[in-house]
Amino acid sequence: MDNPRETGTGPPVRDADRAAAPGRRGLMLAVVTAGFALNFWAWALLSPLGPRFKDILDLSAFEQSLLVAVPVVVGSLGRIPVGALTDRYGGRVMFPLVSTATIVPVLYLGLAGHTSLAGLLAGGFFLGIGGTAFAIGVPFVNAWFPPERRGLAIGVFGAGMGGTAISALTTVQLVDRYSITTPFLVTAAVLAAYAVLAAVLLRDAPGRAVPTQPLIRRLGATGRLGITWQASALYAVAFGGYVAFSVYLPVHLQNAYDLEPADAARRMAGFVLLAVLMRPAGGWLSDRFGPARVLAFSLAVVTAGALLQSGTPPLAPWGTVAFLSMALALGAGSGATFALVALLTPADKVGSVTGVVGAAGGLGGFIPPLVMGAVYGATDSYAGGMFLLAAVAAGALAYTMARVRPAEIRSRSARDPSAPGVTDVRP
């Protein structure tokens, strides 16, 4: 006998499908996490080469910042329609499609677009397609896992953002050893292989919620959900901070500490890897203690780390302590934000909400590199930019405690009065 769905408008889940689901969840999670990492690898290809292009093309600090920021903003805004399309067509269709589309700008940049600023900006614009993969994976994973495990599962998927570390660790080395085209050709080949693999292996969750409303109407309904804007504000700080550091940290380290490009890229990779490892940890902690608590602690650490770094302390140890503590906090905060999305969003709107929230996170990563470049160009110091980061993180902390925490408590108490964080805190 068929069992009705918990929420959503999809078909009933058969007992056979429900029994088979646990054995397939791990495979599905592994495939989409790998896809997310590979698309993010492509999305971040220009960042490690920013200093090299600055020297070759005689770019200003602002032009260099713009070069690495353009893929971020396009990949961010593109998540809105891609998330809504994922709600409708599923990850099985969308992941191979986006991975294949990303190959085109990667090849263009490697073969022709790297010879001028205009070519780099044009290629970087379409390279942003790779950044939309995030809006595919969250609703896909959300549909496969039960509510009590979604925080950890989405956090594991979010660890795919470590694809930027692959770029940081390999791009400059491949250029130095072979040629400027090599990292782009390698990435394109890997994306092509993944697109085939995803088309063969991926399956959407049995009985997933499939919306029937037109795209524009669904996006309008998404905009009326409180969680859309609450999570967007928080993700703009948490993931936006991560993206900003992952694309701009090599520039910062070279300008502020006179590091060599390869050394700066390696340090940026360490920052990324710590944030990546903390993302599933943030989701797991959210399952146990509630997303708002994890977010509040993470934002407090970011505030302290940014204030410490505003004085440009010696890299060993205080600069390293500041950067690595912020990496840990931004990773955990990013995982906690989507645990919050999974907790408060209707099942058939997860993709649409993810698209908007993911766009906010990406835009949060677009603005700081431009601000940092402009501030450094005007003052020859990063103090002003770091003070701004501290102020934004402190504001987000206050917002979390005043607005987000009560909403989480109401949702948890409605579902289960004994849930973590319900009985010990007043709404």
Tab-separated table of C-alpha atoms in Angstrom:
chain	number	residue	atom	x	y	z
A	1	MET	CA	0.000	0.000	0.000
A	2	ASP	CA	1.310	3.458	-0.905
A	3	ASN	CA	2.246	5.957	1.756
A	4	PRO	CA	1.398	9.631	1.305
A	5	ARG	CA	4.187	12.190	1.179
A	6	GLU	CA	4.997	14.183	4.273
A	7	THR	CA	4.736	17.440	2.305
A	8	GLY	CA	4.705	18.636	-1.280
A	9	THR	CA	2.800	17.801	-4.418
A	10	GLY	CA	4.746	14.829	-5.738
A	11	PRO	CA	3.454	11.287	-6.213
A	12	PRO	CA	3.131	8.901	-3.268
A	13	VAL	CA	6.249	7.105	-2.073
A	14	ARG	CA	5.945	3.359	-2.459
A	15	ASP	CA	7.082	1.079	0.363
A	16	ALA	CA	9.637	-0.509	-1.991
A	17	ASP	CA	11.050	2.898	-2.865
A	18	ARG	CA	11.219	3.896	0.800
A	19	ALA	CA	13.059	0.698	1.694
A	20	ALA	CA	15.547	1.151	-1.153
A	21	ALA	CA	16.176	4.846	-0.452
A	22	PRO	CA	18.669	4.518	2.451
A	23	GLY	CA	20.964	2.314	0.383
A	24	ARG	CA	21.029	4.864	-2.449
A	25	ARG	CA	21.295	8.063	-0.441
A	26	GLY	CA	25.040	7.752	0.057
A	27	LEU	CA	25.674	7.255	-3.651
A	28	MET	CA	23.462	10.169	-4.634
A	29	LEU	CA	25.113	12.422	-2.066
A	30	ALA	CA	28.592	11.407	-3.245
A	31	VAL	CA	27.798	12.043	-6.917
A	32	VAL	CA	26.285	15.502	-6.417
A	33	THR	CA	29.008	16.533	-3.950
A	34	ALA	CA	31.640	15.604	-6.518
A	35	GLY	CA	29.718	17.550	-9.161
A	36	PHE	CA	29.498	20.588	-6.923
A	37	ALA	CA	33.254	20.448	-6.263
A	38	LEU	CA	34.117	20.121	-9.954
A	39	ASN	CA	31.845	22.973	-11.009
A	40	PHE	CA	33.282	25.144	-8.242
A	41	TRP	CA	36.768	24.218	-9.438
A	42	ALA	CA	35.845	25.660	-12.818
A	43	TRP	CA	34.101	28.639	-11.234
A	44	ALA	CA	37.289	29.610	-9.338
A	45	LEU	CA	39.832	29.201	-12.147
A	46	LEU	CA	40.499	32.916	-12.577
A	47	SER	CA	41.212	33.714	-8.928
A	48	PRO	CA	44.654	32.059	-8.572
A	49	LEU	CA	45.729	33.639	-11.851
A	50	GLY	CA	44.591	37.138	-10.895
A	51	PRO	CA	48.069	38.380	-9.896
A	52	ARG	CA	49.584	36.907	-13.075
A	53	PHE	CA	46.995	38.613	-15.278
A	54	LYS	CA	47.575	41.832	-13.341
A	55	ASP	CA	51.260	41.770	-14.321
A	56	ILE	CA	50.742	40.605	-17.919
A	57	LEU	CA	47.878	42.980	-18.745
A	58	ASP	CA	48.931	45.826	-16.408
A	59	LEU	CA	45.652	45.787	-14.502
A	60	SER	CA	44.777	48.157	-11.678
A	61	ALA	CA	43.833	46.811	-8.241
A	62	PHE	CA	40.165	47.453	-9.016
A	63	GLU	CA	40.356	45.719	-12.424
A	64	GLN	CA	42.003	42.718	-10.806
A	65	SER	CA	39.246	42.588	-8.187
A	66	LEU	CA	36.585	42.911	-10.897
A	67	LEU	CA	38.156	40.066	-12.844
A	68	VAL	CA	37.797	37.586	-9.997
A	69	ALA	CA	34.404	38.953	-8.887
A	70	VAL	CA	32.494	38.726	-12.186
A	71	PRO	CA	32.086	34.903	-12.158
A	72	VAL	CA	30.874	35.195	-8.575
A	73	VAL	CA	28.042	37.614	-9.300
A	74	VAL	CA	26.877	35.773	-12.418
A	75	GLY	CA	26.995	32.396	-10.685
A	76	SER	CA	25.071	33.910	-7.808
A	77	LEU	CA	22.244	35.506	-9.765
A	78	GLY	CA	22.014	32.445	-11.987
A	79	ARG	CA	21.121	30.336	-8.962
A	80	ILE	CA	17.665	31.924	-8.791
A	81	PRO	CA	16.321	30.481	-12.081
A	82	VAL	CA	18.447	27.318	-11.779
A	83	GLY	CA	17.030	26.582	-8.324
A	84	ALA	CA	13.476	27.039	-9.557
A	85	LEU	CA	14.188	24.853	-12.599
A	86	THR	CA	15.603	22.172	-10.302
A	87	ASP	CA	12.346	22.141	-8.334
A	88	ARG	CA	10.579	21.437	-11.620
A	89	TYR	CA	12.958	19.139	-13.524
A	90	GLY	CA	15.127	17.623	-10.789
A	91	GLY	CA	18.851	17.275	-10.260
A	92	ARG	CA	19.084	14.314	-12.616
A	93	VAL	CA	18.480	16.684	-15.532
A	94	MET	CA	20.041	19.865	-14.213
A	95	PHE	CA	23.426	18.625	-12.951
A	96	PRO	CA	24.609	17.154	-16.289
A	97	LEU	CA	23.171	20.172	-18.123
A	98	VAL	CA	24.978	22.802	-16.035
A	99	SER	CA	28.223	20.820	-16.003
A	100	THR	CA	28.185	20.580	-19.792
A	101	ALA	CA	27.363	24.267	-20.236
A	102	THR	CA	30.298	25.252	-17.998
A	103	ILE	CA	32.740	23.551	-20.366
A	104	VAL	CA	32.185	26.237	-23.030
A	105	PRO	CA	33.570	29.271	-21.118
A	106	VAL	CA	36.348	27.143	-19.636
A	107	LEU	CA	37.580	26.240	-23.114
A	108	TYR	CA	37.140	29.809	-24.355
A	109	LEU	CA	39.261	31.206	-21.529
A	110	GLY	CA	41.971	28.612	-22.024
A	111	LEU	CA	42.202	28.896	-25.797
A	112	ALA	CA	41.513	32.573	-26.525
A	113	GLY	CA	39.946	34.670	-23.780
A	114	HIS	CA	43.004	35.031	-21.542
A	115	THR	CA	44.821	37.483	-23.824
A	116	SER	CA	42.848	40.628	-22.909
A	117	LEU	CA	40.837	42.081	-20.040
A	118	ALA	CA	37.714	42.145	-22.216
A	119	GLY	CA	38.157	38.489	-23.101
A	120	LEU	CA	38.713	37.536	-19.470
A	121	LEU	CA	35.608	39.431	-18.346
A	122	ALA	CA	33.494	37.868	-21.099
A	123	GLY	CA	34.742	34.384	-20.284
A	124	GLY	CA	34.388	35.022	-16.565
A	125	PHE	CA	30.792	36.118	-17.079
A	126	PHE	CA	29.816	32.757	-18.549
A	127	LEU	CA	32.139	30.909	-16.187
A	128	GLY	CA	29.581	31.918	-13.573
A	129	ILE	CA	27.369	29.096	-14.851
A	130	GLY	CA	29.463	26.691	-12.783
A	131	GLY	CA	28.534	28.563	-9.638
A	132	THR	CA	24.838	27.771	-10.109
A	133	ALA	CA	25.445	24.082	-9.321
A	134	PHE	CA	24.867	24.807	-5.656
A	135	ALA	CA	21.194	25.573	-6.290
A	136	ILE	CA	20.792	22.142	-7.883
A	137	GLY	CA	22.363	20.089	-5.132
A	138	VAL	CA	20.546	21.452	-2.081
A	139	PRO	CA	16.983	20.562	-3.195
A	140	PHE	CA	18.268	17.266	-4.604
A	141	VAL	CA	19.862	16.269	-1.287
A	142	ASN	CA	16.977	17.683	0.741
A	143	ALA	CA	14.541	15.370	-1.054
A	144	TRP	CA	16.681	12.278	-0.440
A	145	PHE	CA	17.180	12.679	3.325
A	146	PRO	CA	14.746	12.739	6.266
A	147	PRO	CA	14.400	16.013	8.230
A	148	GLU	CA	16.518	14.890	11.180
A	149	ARG	CA	19.507	14.192	8.894
A	150	ARG	CA	19.242	17.040	6.412
A	151	GLY	CA	21.564	19.412	8.239
A	152	LEU	CA	24.467	16.969	8.064
A	153	ALA	CA	23.629	15.791	4.524
A	154	ILE	CA	23.394	19.302	3.111
A	155	GLY	CA	26.560	20.196	5.009
A	156	VAL	CA	28.385	17.283	3.381
A	157	PHE	CA	27.155	18.420	-0.018
A	158	GLY	CA	28.222	21.963	0.808
A	159	ALA	CA	31.747	20.687	1.381
A	160	GLY	CA	31.918	20.568	-2.395
A	161	MET	CA	32.775	24.240	-2.190
A	162	GLY	CA	36.272	22.846	-1.639
A	163	GLY	CA	36.490	22.791	-5.420
A	164	THR	CA	37.973	26.253	-5.028
A	165	ALA	CA	40.845	24.618	-3.138
A	166	ILE	CA	41.470	22.295	-6.094
A	167	SER	CA	41.792	25.385	-8.256
A	168	ALA	CA	44.085	27.099	-5.773
A	169	LEU	CA	46.375	24.068	-5.458
A	170	THR	CA	46.621	23.166	-9.143
A	171	THR	CA	46.063	26.172	-11.400
A	172	VAL	CA	49.284	28.116	-10.855
A	173	GLN	CA	51.360	24.934	-10.750
A	174	LEU	CA	49.929	23.699	-14.060
A	175	VAL	CA	50.579	27.057	-15.701
A	176	ASP	CA	54.150	27.154	-14.399
A	177	ARG	CA	54.902	23.627	-15.520
A	178	TYR	CA	53.077	23.585	-18.853
A	179	SER	CA	51.167	26.584	-20.216
A	180	ILE	CA	48.357	29.021	-19.506
A	181	THR	CA	45.886	26.783	-21.361
A	182	THR	CA	46.620	23.608	-19.372
A	183	PRO	CA	44.409	24.118	-16.282
A	184	PHE	CA	41.474	25.103	-18.463
A	185	LEU	CA	41.821	22.054	-20.718
A	186	VAL	CA	42.163	19.717	-17.725
A	187	THR	CA	39.088	21.206	-16.046
A	188	ALA	CA	37.033	20.965	-19.234
A	189	ALA	CA	37.938	17.290	-19.651
A	190	VAL	CA	37.019	16.489	-16.047
A	191	LEU	CA	33.691	18.307	-16.366
A	192	ALA	CA	32.869	16.379	-19.527
A	193	ALA	CA	33.570	13.052	-17.807
A	194	TYR	CA	31.453	14.091	-14.823
A	195	ALA	CA	28.510	15.140	-17.000
A	196	VAL	CA	28.417	11.636	-18.497
A	197	LEU	CA	28.747	10.009	-15.072
A	198	ALA	CA	25.963	12.142	-13.595
A	199	ALA	CA	23.626	11.385	-16.479
A	200	VAL	CA	24.146	7.667	-15.867
A	201	LEU	CA	24.063	7.519	-12.068
A	202	LEU	CA	21.863	10.307	-10.736
A	203	ARG	CA	18.248	9.581	-9.801
A	204	ASP	CA	15.816	11.992	-8.197
A	205	ALA	CA	14.384	10.971	-4.821
A	206	PRO	CA	11.285	8.744	-4.929
A	207	GLY	CA	8.155	10.840	-4.664
A	208	ARG	CA	9.969	14.182	-4.575
A	209	ALA	CA	7.732	17.245	-4.472
A	210	VAL	CA	7.250	18.575	-8.013
A	211	PRO	CA	5.637	22.031	-8.268
A	212	THR	CA	2.981	22.595	-10.917
A	213	GLN	CA	2.831	26.399	-10.870
A	214	PRO	CA	4.600	28.469	-13.547
A	215	LEU	CA	8.153	29.620	-12.807
A	216	ILE	CA	7.279	33.293	-12.242
A	217	ARG	CA	4.461	32.459	-9.838
A	218	ARG	CA	6.725	30.105	-7.869
A	219	LEU	CA	9.411	32.751	-7.582
A	220	GLY	CA	6.782	35.212	-6.353
A	221	ALA	CA	5.634	32.731	-3.705
A	222	THR	CA	9.251	32.211	-2.695
A	223	GLY	CA	9.658	35.925	-2.142
A	224	ARG	CA	6.761	35.913	0.306
A	225	LEU	CA	8.397	33.354	2.601
A	226	GLY	CA	10.131	34.832	5.630
A	227	ILE	CA	12.841	32.172	5.566
A	228	THR	CA	13.885	33.330	2.094
A	229	TRP	CA	15.018	36.722	3.336
A	230	GLN	CA	16.219	35.640	6.764
A	231	ALA	CA	18.493	32.973	5.298
A	232	SER	CA	19.553	35.287	2.452
A	233	ALA	CA	20.804	37.920	4.879
A	234	LEU	CA	22.752	35.383	6.910
A	235	TYR	CA	24.172	33.528	3.922
A	236	ALA	CA	25.338	36.798	2.385
A	237	VAL	CA	27.593	37.162	5.422
A	238	ALA	CA	28.593	33.529	6.023
A	239	PHE	CA	29.088	32.139	2.542
A	240	GLY	CA	29.694	35.579	1.075
A	241	GLY	CA	32.594	35.986	3.467
A	242	TYR	CA	33.970	32.603	2.465
A	243	VAL	CA	33.721	33.391	-1.255
A	244	ALA	CA	35.260	36.819	-0.776
A	245	PHE	CA	38.274	35.400	1.033
A	246	SER	CA	38.643	32.468	-1.332
A	247	VAL	CA	38.871	34.758	-4.371
A	248	TYR	CA	40.651	37.740	-2.808
A	249	LEU	CA	42.891	36.227	-0.136
A	250	PRO	CA	45.830	35.566	-2.518
A	251	VAL	CA	45.768	39.234	-3.525
A	252	HIS	CA	45.510	40.334	0.108
A	253	LEU	CA	48.405	38.136	1.212
A	254	GLN	CA	50.646	39.334	-1.596
A	255	ASN	CA	49.883	43.006	-1.015
A	256	ALA	CA	49.889	42.974	2.795
A	257	TYR	CA	52.631	40.396	3.459
A	258	ASP	CA	54.693	40.333	0.217
A	259	LEU	CA	54.150	36.606	-0.299
A	260	GLU	CA	54.963	34.875	-3.569
A	261	PRO	CA	51.915	33.912	-5.713
A	262	ALA	CA	52.353	30.173	-5.149
A	263	ASP	CA	52.724	30.644	-1.378
A	264	ALA	CA	49.652	32.878	-1.240
A	265	ALA	CA	47.659	30.323	-3.252
A	266	ARG	CA	48.670	27.525	-0.879
A	267	ARG	CA	47.607	29.547	2.152
A	268	MET	CA	44.299	30.345	0.493
A	269	ALA	CA	43.832	26.630	-0.105
A	270	GLY	CA	44.336	25.996	3.611
A	271	PHE	CA	41.696	28.607	4.406
A	272	VAL	CA	39.295	26.953	1.963
A	273	LEU	CA	39.928	23.432	3.250
A	274	LEU	CA	39.210	24.440	6.843
A	275	ALA	CA	35.975	26.138	5.808
A	276	VAL	CA	35.019	23.088	3.757
A	277	LEU	CA	35.599	20.719	6.661
A	278	MET	CA	33.533	22.886	8.967
A	279	ARG	CA	30.535	23.060	6.656
A	280	PRO	CA	29.272	19.516	7.369
A	281	ALA	CA	30.254	20.038	10.987
A	282	GLY	CA	28.045	23.121	11.040
A	283	GLY	CA	25.164	21.092	9.635
A	284	TRP	CA	25.697	18.302	12.158
A	285	LEU	CA	25.849	20.749	15.045
A	286	SER	CA	22.672	22.369	13.757
A	287	ASP	CA	20.886	19.018	13.816
A	288	ARG	CA	21.883	18.676	17.475
A	289	PHE	CA	21.687	22.216	18.869
A	290	GLY	CA	19.728	24.242	16.322
A	291	PRO	CA	20.992	26.343	13.395
A	292	ALA	CA	20.573	29.731	15.100
A	293	ARG	CA	22.939	28.826	17.939
A	294	VAL	CA	25.606	27.687	15.494
A	295	LEU	CA	25.134	30.817	13.399
A	296	ALA	CA	25.393	33.107	16.410
A	297	PHE	CA	28.656	31.539	17.608
A	298	SER	CA	30.112	31.594	14.084
A	299	LEU	CA	29.291	35.258	13.564
A	300	ALA	CA	30.840	36.162	16.904
A	301	VAL	CA	34.086	34.461	15.836
A	302	VAL	CA	34.073	36.266	12.457
A	303	THR	CA	33.616	39.599	14.229
A	304	ALA	CA	36.589	38.946	16.508
A	305	GLY	CA	38.779	37.621	13.688
A	306	ALA	CA	38.090	40.607	11.419
A	307	LEU	CA	38.878	43.046	14.228
A	308	LEU	CA	42.147	41.249	14.897
A	309	GLN	CA	43.144	41.275	11.222
A	310	SER	CA	42.213	44.950	10.778
A	311	GLY	CA	45.564	45.843	12.302
A	312	THR	CA	47.449	43.636	9.796
A	313	PRO	CA	49.281	41.785	12.580
A	314	PRO	CA	52.332	39.617	11.831
A	315	LEU	CA	51.281	36.633	9.748
A	316	ALA	CA	52.812	34.276	12.318
A	317	PRO	CA	50.991	33.776	14.534
A	318	TRP	CA	48.213	36.377	14.787
A	319	GLY	CA	47.396	36.889	11.124
A	320	THR	CA	47.183	33.124	10.677
A	321	VAL	CA	45.009	32.800	13.794
A	322	ALA	CA	42.641	35.493	12.485
A	323	PHE	CA	42.272	33.976	9.031
A	324	LEU	CA	41.918	30.372	10.144
A	325	SER	CA	39.410	31.180	12.883
A	326	MET	CA	37.312	33.052	10.327
A	327	ALA	CA	37.592	30.091	7.946
A	328	LEU	CA	36.263	27.730	10.623
A	329	ALA	CA	33.431	30.097	11.517
A	330	LEU	CA	32.388	30.908	7.952
A	331	GLY	CA	32.294	27.213	7.055
A	332	ALA	CA	30.181	26.307	10.089
A	333	GLY	CA	27.895	29.290	9.520
A	334	SER	CA	27.327	28.342	5.889
A	335	GLY	CA	26.342	24.811	6.892
A	336	ALA	CA	24.033	26.129	9.608
A	337	THR	CA	22.263	28.493	7.214
A	338	PHE	CA	21.086	25.686	4.974
A	339	ALA	CA	20.154	23.542	7.938
A	340	LEU	CA	17.852	26.472	8.715
A	341	VAL	CA	16.527	26.443	5.131
A	342	ALA	CA	15.827	22.698	5.343
A	343	LEU	CA	14.024	23.218	8.656
A	344	LEU	CA	11.745	26.095	7.666
A	345	THR	CA	11.099	25.726	3.915
A	346	PRO	CA	8.165	23.814	2.310
A	347	ALA	CA	9.450	20.766	0.407
A	348	ASP	CA	8.307	21.907	-3.050
A	349	LYS	CA	10.017	25.309	-2.677
A	350	VAL	CA	13.450	24.243	-1.428
A	351	GLY	CA	15.057	24.742	-4.840
A	352	SER	CA	13.524	28.181	-5.321
A	353	VAL	CA	14.495	29.312	-1.816
A	354	THR	CA	17.969	27.842	-2.273
A	355	GLY	CA	18.361	29.790	-5.507
A	356	VAL	CA	17.543	33.103	-3.855
A	357	VAL	CA	19.601	32.365	-0.732
A	358	GLY	CA	22.504	31.091	-2.822
A	359	ALA	CA	22.349	34.236	-4.936
A	360	ALA	CA	22.522	36.355	-1.802
A	361	GLY	CA	25.551	34.382	-0.626
A	362	GLY	CA	27.326	34.797	-3.917
A	363	LEU	CA	26.529	38.506	-4.081
A	364	GLY	CA	27.837	38.751	-0.558
A	365	GLY	CA	31.090	37.422	-1.988
A	366	PHE	CA	31.017	39.779	-4.986
A	367	ILE	CA	30.984	43.055	-3.077
A	368	PRO	CA	33.830	42.609	-0.532
A	369	PRO	CA	36.629	42.029	-3.086
A	370	LEU	CA	35.617	45.226	-4.878
A	371	VAL	CA	35.453	47.129	-1.590
A	372	MET	CA	38.765	45.683	-0.415
A	373	GLY	CA	40.430	46.567	-3.713
A	374	ALA	CA	39.032	50.097	-3.653
A	375	VAL	CA	39.947	50.661	0.017
A	376	TYR	CA	43.461	49.340	-0.471
A	377	GLY	CA	43.938	51.404	-3.612
A	378	ALA	CA	42.843	54.579	-1.788
A	379	THR	CA	44.549	54.041	1.569
A	380	ASP	CA	47.269	51.423	0.981
A	381	SER	CA	45.711	49.556	3.931
A	382	TYR	CA	43.116	46.825	4.493
A	383	ALA	CA	42.062	48.144	7.926
A	384	GLY	CA	38.915	49.862	6.654
A	385	GLY	CA	37.709	46.779	4.812
A	386	MET	CA	38.252	44.553	7.846
A	387	PHE	CA	36.418	46.981	10.122
A	388	LEU	CA	33.472	46.870	7.711
A	389	LEU	CA	33.489	43.060	7.791
A	390	ALA	CA	33.470	43.095	11.593
A	391	ALA	CA	30.558	45.529	11.651
A	392	VAL	CA	28.517	43.460	9.195
A	393	ALA	CA	29.161	40.227	11.127
A	394	ALA	CA	28.160	41.896	14.401
A	395	GLY	CA	24.945	43.154	12.807
A	396	ALA	CA	24.155	39.681	11.497
A	397	LEU	CA	24.746	38.266	14.978
A	398	ALA	CA	22.214	40.688	16.466
A	399	TYR	CA	19.715	39.850	13.702
A	400	THR	CA	20.144	36.115	14.325
A	401	MET	CA	19.299	36.431	17.975
A	402	ALA	CA	16.446	38.909	17.504
A	403	ARG	CA	14.619	37.444	14.492
A	404	VAL	CA	15.967	34.093	13.347
A	405	ARG	CA	16.238	32.325	16.685
A	406	PRO	CA	12.553	32.938	17.616
A	407	ALA	CA	11.419	31.680	14.181
A	408	GLU	CA	13.466	28.509	14.597
A	409	ILE	CA	12.061	27.898	18.077
A	410	ARG	CA	8.478	28.305	16.869
A	411	SER	CA	9.055	25.855	14.026
A	412	ARG	CA	10.718	23.246	16.223
A	413	SER	CA	8.118	23.534	18.973
A	414	ALA	CA	5.328	23.096	16.429
A	415	ARG	CA	6.923	19.886	15.162
A	416	ASP	CA	8.364	18.500	18.401
A	417	PRO	CA	8.238	20.276	21.781
A	418	SER	CA	11.208	18.189	22.980
A	419	ALA	CA	13.468	19.188	20.053
A	420	PRO	CA	16.904	20.687	20.849
A	421	GLY	CA	16.739	24.374	21.664
A	422	VAL	CA	12.982	24.461	22.297
A	423	THR	CA	12.460	23.839	25.972
A	424	ASP	CA	15.343	25.942	27.241
A	425	VAL	CA	14.708	29.203	25.383
A	426	ARG	CA	11.611	31.369	25.297
A	427	PRO	CA	10.186	32.364	21.884
